[in-house]
Short mmCIF file of C-alpha atoms in Angstrom, two decimals:
data_model
loop_
_atom_site.label_atom_id
_atom_site.label_comp_id
_atom_site.label_asym_id
_atom_site.label_seq_id
_atom_site.Cartn_x
_atom_site.Cartn_y
_atom_site.Cartn_z
CA UNK A 1 0.00 0.00 0.00
CA UNK A 2 1.60 3.28 -1.02
CA UNK A 3 2.10 5.99 1.60
CA UNK A 4 1.24 8.77 -0.83
CA UNK A 5 -0.71 9.09 -4.06
CA UNK A 6 -0.13 12.00 -6.37
CA UNK A 7 -2.50 12.57 -9.27
CA UNK A 8 -0.88 13.77 -12.48
CA UNK A 9 -2.37 14.79 -15.80
CA UNK A 10 0.38 12.81 -17.54
CA UNK A 11 3.55 11.00 -16.56
CA UNK A 12 6.72 12.96 -17.36
CA UNK A 13 8.69 11.15 -20.06
CA UNK A 14 12.30 11.15 -21.16
CA UNK A 15 13.18 11.74 -24.84
CA UNK A 16 13.28 7.93 -25.20
CA UNK A 17 9.65 7.62 -24.04
CA UNK A 18 10.40 6.14 -20.61
CA UNK A 19 9.07 7.57 -17.34
CA UNK A 20 11.33 10.39 -16.16
CA UNK A 21 11.51 9.58 -12.44
CA UNK A 22 13.59 12.66 -11.70
CA UNK A 23 10.78 14.89 -13.01
CA UNK A 24 8.12 13.32 -10.75
CA UNK A 25 6.91 15.64 -7.95
CA UNK A 26 7.95 14.78 -4.40
CA UNK A 27 4.89 13.47 -2.51
CA UNK A 28 5.92 14.96 0.84
CA UNK A 29 5.88 18.45 -0.64
CA UNK A 30 2.36 17.97 -1.97
CA UNK A 31 0.93 16.36 1.14
CA UNK A 32 -2.05 18.15 2.66
CA UNK A 33 -3.76 17.09 5.85
CA UNK A 34 -6.70 14.80 5.16
CA UNK A 35 -8.41 15.71 8.41
CA UNK A 36 -8.26 19.17 9.95
CA UNK A 37 -6.95 19.03 13.50
CA UNK A 38 -9.32 20.23 16.18
CA UNK A 39 -8.36 23.30 18.18
CA UNK A 40 -5.60 22.54 20.67
CA UNK A 41 -6.95 21.58 24.08
CA UNK A 42 -4.29 21.04 26.76
CA UNK A 43 -4.34 18.16 29.21
CA UNK A 44 -6.29 18.92 32.39
CA UNK A 45 -5.24 16.11 34.74
CA UNK A 46 -2.28 13.83 35.45
CA UNK A 47 -3.60 10.94 33.37
CA UNK A 48 -4.09 13.13 30.31
CA UNK A 49 -0.65 14.75 30.80
CA UNK A 50 1.01 11.32 31.01
CA UNK A 51 -0.72 10.10 27.84
CA UNK A 52 0.15 13.35 26.04
CA UNK A 53 3.82 13.11 27.05
CA UNK A 54 4.14 9.53 25.83
CA UNK A 55 2.52 10.37 22.49
CA UNK A 56 4.61 13.52 22.03
CA UNK A 57 7.79 11.49 22.51
CA UNK A 58 6.74 8.69 20.16
CA UNK A 59 5.40 10.97 17.42
CA UNK A 60 8.10 13.61 17.76
CA UNK A 61 5.57 16.41 18.24
CA UNK A 62 5.81 19.51 20.41
CA UNK A 63 2.27 19.16 21.67
CA UNK A 64 -0.71 16.86 21.38
CA UNK A 65 -4.19 18.09 22.23
CA UNK A 66 -6.65 16.02 24.19
CA UNK A 67 -9.00 15.77 21.19
CA UNK A 68 -6.35 14.94 18.56
CA UNK A 69 -6.79 11.47 17.06
CA UNK A 70 -3.59 9.43 17.48
CA UNK A 71 -3.79 8.07 13.95
CA UNK A 72 -4.44 11.46 12.35
CA UNK A 73 -1.21 12.62 14.01
CA UNK A 74 0.74 9.86 12.29
CA UNK A 75 0.59 6.96 14.75
CA UNK A 76 0.49 3.43 13.42
CA UNK A 77 -0.06 0.05 15.02
CA UNK A 78 3.61 -0.39 15.93
CA UNK A 79 3.72 3.00 17.65
CA UNK A 80 0.52 2.13 19.48
CA UNK A 81 2.18 -1.03 20.81
CA UNK A 82 5.07 1.09 22.11
CA UNK A 83 2.67 3.63 23.59
CA UNK A 84 0.68 0.83 25.21
CA UNK A 85 3.78 -0.56 26.91
CA UNK A 86 4.93 2.86 28.11
CA UNK A 87 1.47 3.85 29.34
CA UNK A 88 0.95 0.62 31.29
CA UNK A 89 4.26 1.27 33.05
CA UNK A 90 3.75 5.02 33.58
CA UNK A 91 0.12 4.81 34.71
CA UNK A 92 0.34 1.48 36.51
CA UNK A 93 -2.96 0.30 35.09
CA UNK A 94 -3.92 -2.64 32.88
CA UNK A 95 -4.40 -1.26 29.38
CA UNK A 96 -4.98 -3.37 26.31
CA UNK A 97 -4.03 -2.42 22.79
CA UNK A 98 -7.68 -2.88 21.80
CA UNK A 99 -8.69 -0.22 24.33
CA UNK A 100 -6.22 2.20 22.73
CA UNK A 101 -7.75 1.59 19.30
CA UNK A 102 -11.27 1.99 20.72
CA UNK A 103 -10.31 5.28 22.42
CA UNK A 104 -7.98 7.06 19.96
CA UNK A 105 -7.85 10.45 21.69
CA UNK A 106 -6.26 11.46 24.98
CA UNK A 107 -9.58 12.61 26.43
CA UNK A 108 -11.48 9.43 25.54
CA UNK A 109 -8.66 7.13 26.70
CA UNK A 110 -8.25 9.02 29.99
CA UNK A 111 -12.02 8.94 30.57
CA UNK A 112 -12.06 5.21 29.86
CA UNK A 113 -9.20 4.57 32.26
CA UNK A 114 -10.92 6.70 34.90
CA UNK A 115 -14.12 4.73 34.48
CA UNK A 116 -12.19 1.47 34.74
CA UNK A 117 -10.51 2.64 37.95
CA UNK A 118 -13.93 3.49 39.40
CA UNK A 119 -15.20 0.02 38.50
CA UNK A 120 -17.75 1.29 35.97
CA UNK A 121 -16.55 -0.90 33.12
CA UNK A 122 -18.05 -3.98 34.74
CA UNK A 123 -16.88 -7.13 36.40
CA UNK A 124 -17.72 -9.20 33.33
CA UNK A 125 -15.09 -7.53 31.15
CA UNK A 126 -12.52 -7.78 33.94
CA UNK A 127 -13.28 -11.47 34.39
CA UNK A 128 -13.02 -12.04 30.64
CA UNK A 129 -9.61 -10.36 30.65
CA UNK A 130 -8.47 -12.57 33.52
CA UNK A 131 -9.73 -15.68 31.70
CA UNK A 132 -7.77 -14.69 28.56
CA UNK A 133 -4.64 -14.04 30.62
CA UNK A 134 -4.97 -17.42 32.33
CA UNK A 135 -5.46 -19.17 28.97
CA UNK A 136 -2.31 -17.46 27.60
CA UNK A 137 -0.29 -18.55 30.65
CA UNK A 138 -1.49 -22.15 30.29
CA UNK A 139 -0.67 -22.19 26.57
CA UNK A 140 2.83 -20.85 27.25
CA UNK A 141 3.41 -23.50 29.90
CA UNK A 142 2.24 -26.23 27.50
CA UNK A 143 4.66 -24.95 24.83
CA UNK A 144 7.53 -24.88 27.31
CA UNK A 145 6.70 -28.45 28.36
CA UNK A 146 6.60 -29.59 24.72
CA UNK A 147 9.99 -27.99 24.05
CA UNK A 148 11.50 -29.56 27.15
CA UNK A 149 10.28 -33.02 26.14
CA UNK A 150 11.58 -32.52 22.58
CA UNK A 151 15.15 -31.80 23.74
#
């Protein structure tokens, strides 16, 4: 999948009739934002400030507003994995990658984490998360046992 698409009336050609790659416009120079960024809204609490700091570092931005969508700012799935790891450590809360995709702004993610800390998310989702974690641990132990028997 190409990063950029530039529409041209015609491809520039060399005198021999081949595509003149040197005459093609540079995509980065033509890039325009697809989505207009909302007005900058600064973080209002410690959770929002922590999330903003992590994203600023990963994305190399001076500031990130609480209503800016992570993906509109240039984040991708690999960056979100890094952010997830850093946020779990910095905030000391369980945070899944799925939750970060479901709440792609600082304000929505902070509100979600606040609701989870207050117990408003529900015991069923917490139990489901524990069941998945237990299943992963059991699968890892089975794989270790299979490797030990194979050697």
